[in-house]
């Protein structure tokens, strides 16, 4: 993201400082993201192994938005790191019963591994493209926001009225939307638009989480027909 200011050629230090700041945000973001993904996977595995019940849609939404609000308020504090782990741990717990349900299918392990592999491949490929190309994907922001809102409402309708076809369509749309969000958020960090690594971590984590659950739904639907 450019500032629109014209600087003298001799002034190079602010630019260098900006690059160092961006690199620091990137390093901290990917470091914390790796830790939170591992922690979330551990809580999901524990939740599945202990056969803990899913908290339900309302409690999941309340827990997610409550912890997201807390993380946003604490984003400039050391407590914010604990809040991020609280958020990602909670989401891992909600994921456990879902994964357990797929593992109970005849080809469940294959479905889960395919979803994990697809998520990792898409995330690494899109992140690498945004980092190497250094393209500005900020123009996607409005479209992605509208798409996520529509997908959320459609997913809610599919859940309430038990419409498998609509649910499958939403999952396919979310794969595309989460891919776009990965490009958008990574580009924001590279362009200097996001300077808080806690918020950047949460944004990328949510994209990865939704990408995984959407692929799980798609692969699971295909596997159920075999």
PDB file of C-alpha atoms in Angstrom:
ATOM      1  CA  UNK A   1       0.000   0.000   0.000  1.00  0.00           C
ATOM      2  CA  UNK A   2       1.475   3.293  -1.066  1.00  0.00           C
ATOM      3  CA  UNK A   3       1.243   6.437   0.992  1.00  0.00           C
ATOM      4  CA  UNK A   4       0.928   8.845  -1.909  1.00  0.00           C
ATOM      5  CA  UNK A   5       3.809  11.012  -0.634  1.00  0.00           C
ATOM      6  CA  UNK A   6       6.816  12.056  -2.725  1.00  0.00           C
ATOM      7  CA  UNK A   7      10.071  11.699  -0.807  1.00  0.00           C
ATOM      8  CA  UNK A   8      13.499  13.048  -1.763  1.00  0.00           C
ATOM      9  CA  UNK A   9      15.797  10.458  -3.303  1.00  0.00           C
ATOM     10  CA  UNK A  10      18.357  10.964  -0.550  1.00  0.00           C
ATOM     11  CA  UNK A  11      15.895   9.892   2.147  1.00  0.00           C
ATOM     12  CA  UNK A  12      16.268   6.103   2.175  1.00  0.00           C
ATOM     13  CA  UNK A  13      16.229   5.255   5.864  1.00  0.00           C
ATOM     14  CA  UNK A  14      12.410   5.474   6.374  1.00  0.00           C
ATOM     15  CA  UNK A  15      11.933   3.055   3.484  1.00  0.00           C
ATOM     16  CA  UNK A  16      14.470   0.660   4.945  1.00  0.00           C
ATOM     17  CA  UNK A  17      12.804   0.960   8.331  1.00  0.00           C
ATOM     18  CA  UNK A  18       9.475   0.186   6.702  1.00  0.00           C
ATOM     19  CA  UNK A  19      10.879  -2.960   5.111  1.00  0.00           C
ATOM     20  CA  UNK A  20      12.317  -4.088   8.438  1.00  0.00           C
ATOM     21  CA  UNK A  21       8.983  -3.447  10.133  1.00  0.00           C
ATOM     22  CA  UNK A  22       7.118  -5.425   7.472  1.00  0.00           C
ATOM     23  CA  UNK A  23       9.569  -8.310   7.719  1.00  0.00           C
ATOM     24  CA  UNK A  24       9.152  -8.320  11.494  1.00  0.00           C
ATOM     25  CA  UNK A  25       5.348  -8.474  11.180  1.00  0.00           C
ATOM     26  CA  UNK A  26       5.640 -11.307   8.657  1.00  0.00           C
ATOM     27  CA  UNK A  27       8.056 -13.252  10.847  1.00  0.00           C
ATOM     28  CA  UNK A  28       5.950 -12.812  13.978  1.00  0.00           C
ATOM     29  CA  UNK A  29       2.721 -13.612  12.136  1.00  0.00           C
ATOM     30  CA  UNK A  30       3.918 -16.862  10.592  1.00  0.00           C
ATOM     31  CA  UNK A  31       5.672 -17.888  13.794  1.00  0.00           C
ATOM     32  CA  UNK A  32       2.542 -17.362  15.886  1.00  0.00           C
ATOM     33  CA  UNK A  33       0.334 -18.892  13.189  1.00  0.00           C
ATOM     34  CA  UNK A  34       2.426 -22.067  13.230  1.00  0.00           C
ATOM     35  CA  UNK A  35       2.120 -22.335  17.006  1.00  0.00           C
ATOM     36  CA  UNK A  36      -1.626 -21.673  17.017  1.00  0.00           C
ATOM     37  CA  UNK A  37      -2.260 -24.197  14.249  1.00  0.00           C
ATOM     38  CA  UNK A  38      -0.344 -26.819  16.216  1.00  0.00           C
ATOM     39  CA  UNK A  39      -2.214 -25.921  19.403  1.00  0.00           C
ATOM     40  CA  UNK A  40      -5.553 -25.966  17.604  1.00  0.00           C
ATOM     41  CA  UNK A  41      -4.765 -29.361  16.068  1.00  0.00           C
ATOM     42  CA  UNK A  42      -3.851 -30.692  19.526  1.00  0.00           C
ATOM     43  CA  UNK A  43      -7.116 -29.483  21.057  1.00  0.00           C
ATOM     44  CA  UNK A  44      -9.064 -30.906  18.114  1.00  0.00           C
ATOM     45  CA  UNK A  45      -7.334 -34.270  18.526  1.00  0.00           C
ATOM     46  CA  UNK A  46      -8.056 -34.279  22.268  1.00  0.00           C
ATOM     47  CA  UNK A  47     -11.670 -33.283  21.687  1.00  0.00           C
ATOM     48  CA  UNK A  48     -12.116 -36.073  19.136  1.00  0.00           C
ATOM     49  CA  UNK A  49     -10.326 -38.685  21.266  1.00  0.00           C
ATOM     50  CA  UNK A  50     -12.400 -37.828  24.343  1.00  0.00           C
ATOM     51  CA  UNK A  51     -15.567 -37.784  22.226  1.00  0.00           C
ATOM     52  CA  UNK A  52     -16.527 -34.374  23.582  1.00  0.00           C
ATOM     53  CA  UNK A  53     -19.844 -33.022  22.278  1.00  0.00           C
ATOM     54  CA  UNK A  54     -19.967 -30.143  19.837  1.00  0.00           C
ATOM     55  CA  UNK A  55     -20.999 -26.932  21.659  1.00  0.00           C
ATOM     56  CA  UNK A  56     -23.584 -26.136  19.001  1.00  0.00           C
ATOM     57  CA  UNK A  57     -23.967 -23.259  16.576  1.00  0.00           C
ATOM     58  CA  UNK A  58     -24.968 -20.549  19.057  1.00  0.00           C
ATOM     59  CA  UNK A  59     -22.230 -21.298  21.592  1.00  0.00           C
ATOM     60  CA  UNK A  60     -19.662 -21.607  18.813  1.00  0.00           C
ATOM     61  CA  UNK A  61     -20.580 -18.202  17.392  1.00  0.00           C
ATOM     62  CA  UNK A  62     -20.702 -16.628  20.852  1.00  0.00           C
ATOM     63  CA  UNK A  63     -17.328 -18.087  21.811  1.00  0.00           C
ATOM     64  CA  UNK A  64     -15.685 -17.138  18.524  1.00  0.00           C
ATOM     65  CA  UNK A  65     -16.921 -13.539  18.380  1.00  0.00           C
ATOM     66  CA  UNK A  66     -16.379 -13.047  22.103  1.00  0.00           C
ATOM     67  CA  UNK A  67     -12.774 -14.198  21.948  1.00  0.00           C
ATOM     68  CA  UNK A  68     -12.258 -12.280  18.699  1.00  0.00           C
ATOM     69  CA  UNK A  69     -13.478  -9.107  20.397  1.00  0.00           C
ATOM     70  CA  UNK A  70     -11.183  -9.779  23.354  1.00  0.00           C
ATOM     71  CA  UNK A  71      -8.205 -10.334  21.054  1.00  0.00           C
ATOM     72  CA  UNK A  72      -8.936  -7.095  19.227  1.00  0.00           C
ATOM     73  CA  UNK A  73      -9.077  -5.177  22.513  1.00  0.00           C
ATOM     74  CA  UNK A  74      -5.799  -6.755  23.713  1.00  0.00           C
ATOM     75  CA  UNK A  75      -3.989  -6.577  20.372  1.00  0.00           C
ATOM     76  CA  UNK A  76      -1.326  -4.203  21.716  1.00  0.00           C
ATOM     77  CA  UNK A  77      -0.813  -6.115  24.966  1.00  0.00           C
ATOM     78  CA  UNK A  78       1.050  -9.265  25.884  1.00  0.00           C
ATOM     79  CA  UNK A  79      -2.286 -10.656  27.054  1.00  0.00           C
ATOM     80  CA  UNK A  80      -3.359 -10.554  23.433  1.00  0.00           C
ATOM     81  CA  UNK A  81      -1.135 -13.558  22.703  1.00  0.00           C
ATOM     82  CA  UNK A  82      -2.982 -15.589  25.342  1.00  0.00           C
ATOM     83  CA  UNK A  83      -6.265 -14.429  23.847  1.00  0.00           C
ATOM     84  CA  UNK A  84      -5.167 -15.652  20.411  1.00  0.00           C
ATOM     85  CA  UNK A  85      -4.360 -19.071  21.861  1.00  0.00           C
ATOM     86  CA  UNK A  86      -7.707 -19.049  23.667  1.00  0.00           C
ATOM     87  CA  UNK A  87      -9.511 -18.326  20.396  1.00  0.00           C
ATOM     88  CA  UNK A  88      -7.635 -20.909  18.329  1.00  0.00           C
ATOM     89  CA  UNK A  89      -7.852 -23.504  21.099  1.00  0.00           C
ATOM     90  CA  UNK A  90     -11.604 -23.014  21.327  1.00  0.00           C
ATOM     91  CA  UNK A  91     -11.974 -23.381  17.567  1.00  0.00           C
ATOM     92  CA  UNK A  92      -9.861 -26.530  17.726  1.00  0.00           C
ATOM     93  CA  UNK A  93     -12.220 -27.915  20.360  1.00  0.00           C
ATOM     94  CA  UNK A  94     -15.238 -27.244  18.119  1.00  0.00           C
ATOM     95  CA  UNK A  95     -13.425 -28.936  15.226  1.00  0.00           C
ATOM     96  CA  UNK A  96     -12.761 -32.149  17.152  1.00  0.00           C
ATOM     97  CA  UNK A  97     -16.317 -33.570  17.033  1.00  0.00           C
ATOM     98  CA  UNK A  98     -16.574 -32.702  13.327  1.00  0.00           C
ATOM     99  CA  UNK A  99     -13.334 -34.527  12.513  1.00  0.00           C
ATOM    100  CA  UNK A 100     -14.451 -37.479  14.645  1.00  0.00           C
ATOM    101  CA  UNK A 101     -17.637 -37.692  12.608  1.00  0.00           C
ATOM    102  CA  UNK A 102     -15.677 -37.933   9.364  1.00  0.00           C
ATOM    103  CA  UNK A 103     -13.203 -40.409  10.839  1.00  0.00           C
ATOM    104  CA  UNK A 104     -16.146 -42.690  11.600  1.00  0.00           C
ATOM    105  CA  UNK A 105     -16.841 -42.990   7.867  1.00  0.00           C
ATOM    106  CA  UNK A 106     -15.431 -46.041   6.012  1.00  0.00           C
ATOM    107  CA  UNK A 107     -12.874 -43.851   4.207  1.00  0.00           C
ATOM    108  CA  UNK A 108     -12.765 -41.191   6.896  1.00  0.00           C
ATOM    109  CA  UNK A 109      -9.008 -41.145   7.428  1.00  0.00           C
ATOM    110  CA  UNK A 110      -8.461 -40.610   3.713  1.00  0.00           C
ATOM    111  CA  UNK A 111     -10.984 -37.760   3.650  1.00  0.00           C
ATOM    112  CA  UNK A 112      -9.338 -35.997   6.601  1.00  0.00           C
ATOM    113  CA  UNK A 113      -5.832 -36.421   5.177  1.00  0.00           C
ATOM    114  CA  UNK A 114      -6.966 -35.106   1.780  1.00  0.00           C
ATOM    115  CA  UNK A 115      -8.521 -32.062   3.441  1.00  0.00           C
ATOM    116  CA  UNK A 116      -5.347 -31.429   5.449  1.00  0.00           C
ATOM    117  CA  UNK A 117      -3.130 -31.826   2.390  1.00  0.00           C
ATOM    118  CA  UNK A 118      -5.351 -29.602   0.267  1.00  0.00           C
ATOM    119  CA  UNK A 119      -5.429 -26.910   2.931  1.00  0.00           C
ATOM    120  CA  UNK A 120      -1.647 -26.924   3.335  1.00  0.00           C
ATOM    121  CA  UNK A 121      -1.059 -26.871  -0.427  1.00  0.00           C
ATOM    122  CA  UNK A 122      -3.457 -23.996  -1.067  1.00  0.00           C
ATOM    123  CA  UNK A 123      -2.176 -21.931   1.862  1.00  0.00           C
ATOM    124  CA  UNK A 124       1.507 -22.360   1.005  1.00  0.00           C
ATOM    125  CA  UNK A 125       0.965 -21.740  -2.710  1.00  0.00           C
ATOM    126  CA  UNK A 126      -1.136 -18.597  -2.281  1.00  0.00           C
ATOM    127  CA  UNK A 127       1.043 -17.183   0.508  1.00  0.00           C
ATOM    128  CA  UNK A 128       4.173 -17.764  -1.555  1.00  0.00           C
ATOM    129  CA  UNK A 129       2.598 -16.075  -4.571  1.00  0.00           C
ATOM    130  CA  UNK A 130       1.593 -13.017  -2.539  1.00  0.00           C
ATOM    131  CA  UNK A 131       5.031 -12.800  -0.930  1.00  0.00           C
ATOM    132  CA  UNK A 132       7.034 -13.280  -4.129  1.00  0.00           C
ATOM    133  CA  UNK A 133       4.899 -11.204  -6.487  1.00  0.00           C
ATOM    134  CA  UNK A 134       4.285  -8.482  -3.863  1.00  0.00           C
ATOM    135  CA  UNK A 135       1.083  -7.609  -5.710  1.00  0.00           C
ATOM    136  CA  UNK A 136      -1.489  -5.425  -3.987  1.00  0.00           C
ATOM    137  CA  UNK A 137      -4.710  -7.411  -3.543  1.00  0.00           C
ATOM    138  CA  UNK A 138      -6.490  -4.724  -1.532  1.00  0.00           C
ATOM    139  CA  UNK A 139      -8.998  -4.304  -4.372  1.00  0.00           C
ATOM    140  CA  UNK A 140     -10.481  -7.667  -3.353  1.00  0.00           C
ATOM    141  CA  UNK A 141     -11.522  -6.456   0.099  1.00  0.00           C
ATOM    142  CA  UNK A 142     -15.075  -5.348  -0.679  1.00  0.00           C
ATOM    143  CA  UNK A 143     -15.853  -8.396  -2.798  1.00  0.00           C
ATOM    144  CA  UNK A 144     -14.500 -10.793  -0.178  1.00  0.00           C
ATOM    145  CA  UNK A 145     -16.450  -9.125   2.635  1.00  0.00           C
ATOM    146  CA  UNK A 146     -19.691  -9.324   0.667  1.00  0.00           C
ATOM    147  CA  UNK A 147     -18.959 -12.907  -0.325  1.00  0.00           C
ATOM    148  CA  UNK A 148     -18.286 -14.005   3.243  1.00  0.00           C
ATOM    149  CA  UNK A 149     -21.516 -12.388   4.489  1.00  0.00           C
ATOM    150  CA  UNK A 150     -23.567 -14.073   1.751  1.00  0.00           C
ATOM    151  CA  UNK A 151     -21.850 -17.416   2.352  1.00  0.00           C
ATOM    152  CA  UNK A 152     -22.478 -17.156   6.103  1.00  0.00           C
ATOM    153  CA  UNK A 153     -26.175 -16.469   5.590  1.00  0.00           C
ATOM    154  CA  UNK A 154     -26.441 -19.273   3.043  1.00  0.00           C
ATOM    155  CA  UNK A 155     -24.648 -21.685   5.400  1.00  0.00           C
ATOM    156  CA  UNK A 156     -27.037 -20.697   8.184  1.00  0.00           C
ATOM    157  CA  UNK A 157     -29.989 -21.368   5.895  1.00  0.00           C
ATOM    158  CA  UNK A 158     -28.564 -24.729   4.821  1.00  0.00           C
ATOM    159  CA  UNK A 159     -28.095 -25.685   8.480  1.00  0.00           C
ATOM    160  CA  UNK A 160     -31.542 -24.600   9.648  1.00  0.00           C
ATOM    161  CA  UNK A 161     -33.481 -26.066   6.720  1.00  0.00           C
ATOM    162  CA  UNK A 162     -31.214 -29.110   6.198  1.00  0.00           C
ATOM    163  CA  UNK A 163     -30.333 -28.475   2.546  1.00  0.00           C
ATOM    164  CA  UNK A 164     -27.313 -30.650   1.625  1.00  0.00           C
ATOM    165  CA  UNK A 165     -27.025 -29.232  -1.906  1.00  0.00           C
ATOM    166  CA  UNK A 166     -26.868 -25.657  -0.607  1.00  0.00           C
ATOM    167  CA  UNK A 167     -24.371 -26.688   2.059  1.00  0.00           C
ATOM    168  CA  UNK A 168     -22.144 -28.232  -0.610  1.00  0.00           C
ATOM    169  CA  UNK A 169     -22.377 -25.073  -2.728  1.00  0.00           C
ATOM    170  CA  UNK A 170     -21.435 -22.925   0.261  1.00  0.00           C
ATOM    171  CA  UNK A 171     -18.412 -25.139   0.965  1.00  0.00           C
ATOM    172  CA  UNK A 172     -17.198 -24.756  -2.619  1.00  0.00           C
ATOM    173  CA  UNK A 173     -17.703 -20.981  -2.451  1.00  0.00           C
ATOM    174  CA  UNK A 174     -15.839 -20.777   0.858  1.00  0.00           C
ATOM    175  CA  UNK A 175     -12.815 -22.534  -0.624  1.00  0.00           C
ATOM    176  CA  UNK A 176     -12.566 -19.741  -3.192  1.00  0.00           C
ATOM    177  CA  UNK A 177     -13.302 -16.999  -0.664  1.00  0.00           C
ATOM    178  CA  UNK A 178     -10.748 -18.271   1.871  1.00  0.00           C
ATOM    179  CA  UNK A 179      -8.141 -18.493  -0.866  1.00  0.00           C
ATOM    180  CA  UNK A 180      -8.877 -14.874  -1.703  1.00  0.00           C
ATOM    181  CA  UNK A 181      -8.623 -13.884   1.963  1.00  0.00           C
ATOM    182  CA  UNK A 182      -5.204 -15.542   2.238  1.00  0.00           C
ATOM    183  CA  UNK A 183      -4.003 -13.473  -0.715  1.00  0.00           C
ATOM    184  CA  UNK A 184      -5.659 -10.335   0.675  1.00  0.00           C
ATOM    185  CA  UNK A 185      -4.268 -10.617   4.213  1.00  0.00           C
ATOM    186  CA  UNK A 186      -0.760 -11.600   3.109  1.00  0.00           C
ATOM    187  CA  UNK A 187      -0.757  -8.697   0.658  1.00  0.00           C
ATOM    188  CA  UNK A 188      -1.847  -6.314   3.434  1.00  0.00           C
ATOM    189  CA  UNK A 189       1.146  -7.346   5.535  1.00  0.00           C
ATOM    190  CA  UNK A 190       3.563  -7.046   2.606  1.00  0.00           C
ATOM    191  CA  UNK A 191       2.179  -3.634   1.616  1.00  0.00           C
ATOM    192  CA  UNK A 192       2.322  -2.366   5.209  1.00  0.00           C
ATOM    193  CA  UNK A 193      -1.456  -2.195   5.622  1.00  0.00           C
ATOM    194  CA  UNK A 194      -1.454  -4.595   8.577  1.00  0.00           C
ATOM    195  CA  UNK A 195       1.100  -3.832  11.268  1.00  0.00           C
ATOM    196  CA  UNK A 196      -0.345  -5.888  14.136  1.00  0.00           C
ATOM    197  CA  UNK A 197       0.794  -9.485  13.945  1.00  0.00           C
ATOM    198  CA  UNK A 198      -1.865 -10.708  16.395  1.00  0.00           C
ATOM    199  CA  UNK A 199      -4.701  -9.548  14.154  1.00  0.00           C
ATOM    200  CA  UNK A 200      -2.879 -10.835  11.073  1.00  0.00           C
ATOM    201  CA  UNK A 201      -2.470 -14.231  12.727  1.00  0.00           C
ATOM    202  CA  UNK A 202      -6.142 -14.446  13.618  1.00  0.00           C
ATOM    203  CA  UNK A 203      -7.190 -13.461  10.101  1.00  0.00           C
ATOM    204  CA  UNK A 204      -4.979 -16.099   8.482  1.00  0.00           C
ATOM    205  CA  UNK A 205      -5.982 -18.715  11.060  1.00  0.00           C
ATOM    206  CA  UNK A 206      -9.686 -18.168  10.363  1.00  0.00           C
ATOM    207  CA  UNK A 207      -8.989 -18.505   6.629  1.00  0.00           C
ATOM    208  CA  UNK A 208      -7.104 -21.772   7.153  1.00  0.00           C
ATOM    209  CA  UNK A 209      -9.782 -23.104   9.539  1.00  0.00           C
ATOM    210  CA  UNK A 210     -12.634 -22.383   7.137  1.00  0.00           C
ATOM    211  CA  UNK A 211     -10.627 -23.679   4.200  1.00  0.00           C
ATOM    212  CA  UNK A 212     -10.020 -26.986   5.990  1.00  0.00           C
ATOM    213  CA  UNK A 213     -13.638 -27.448   7.087  1.00  0.00           C
ATOM    214  CA  UNK A 214     -14.889 -26.591   3.588  1.00  0.00           C
ATOM    215  CA  UNK A 215     -12.553 -29.093   1.933  1.00  0.00           C
ATOM    216  CA  UNK A 216     -13.534 -31.636   4.580  1.00  0.00           C
ATOM    217  CA  UNK A 217     -17.180 -31.138   3.644  1.00  0.00           C
ATOM    218  CA  UNK A 218     -16.474 -31.432  -0.089  1.00  0.00           C
ATOM    219  CA  UNK A 219     -14.271 -34.515   0.170  1.00  0.00           C
ATOM    220  CA  UNK A 220     -16.590 -36.073   2.735  1.00  0.00           C
ATOM    221  CA  UNK A 221     -19.592 -35.574   0.456  1.00  0.00           C
ATOM    222  CA  UNK A 222     -17.743 -37.194  -2.417  1.00  0.00           C
ATOM    223  CA  UNK A 223     -16.562 -40.043  -0.222  1.00  0.00           C
ATOM    224  CA  UNK A 224     -20.072 -40.731   1.051  1.00  0.00           C
ATOM    225  CA  UNK A 225     -21.160 -41.626  -2.483  1.00  0.00           C
ATOM    226  CA  UNK A 226     -18.564 -44.371  -2.834  1.00  0.00           C
TER     227      UNK A 226
END
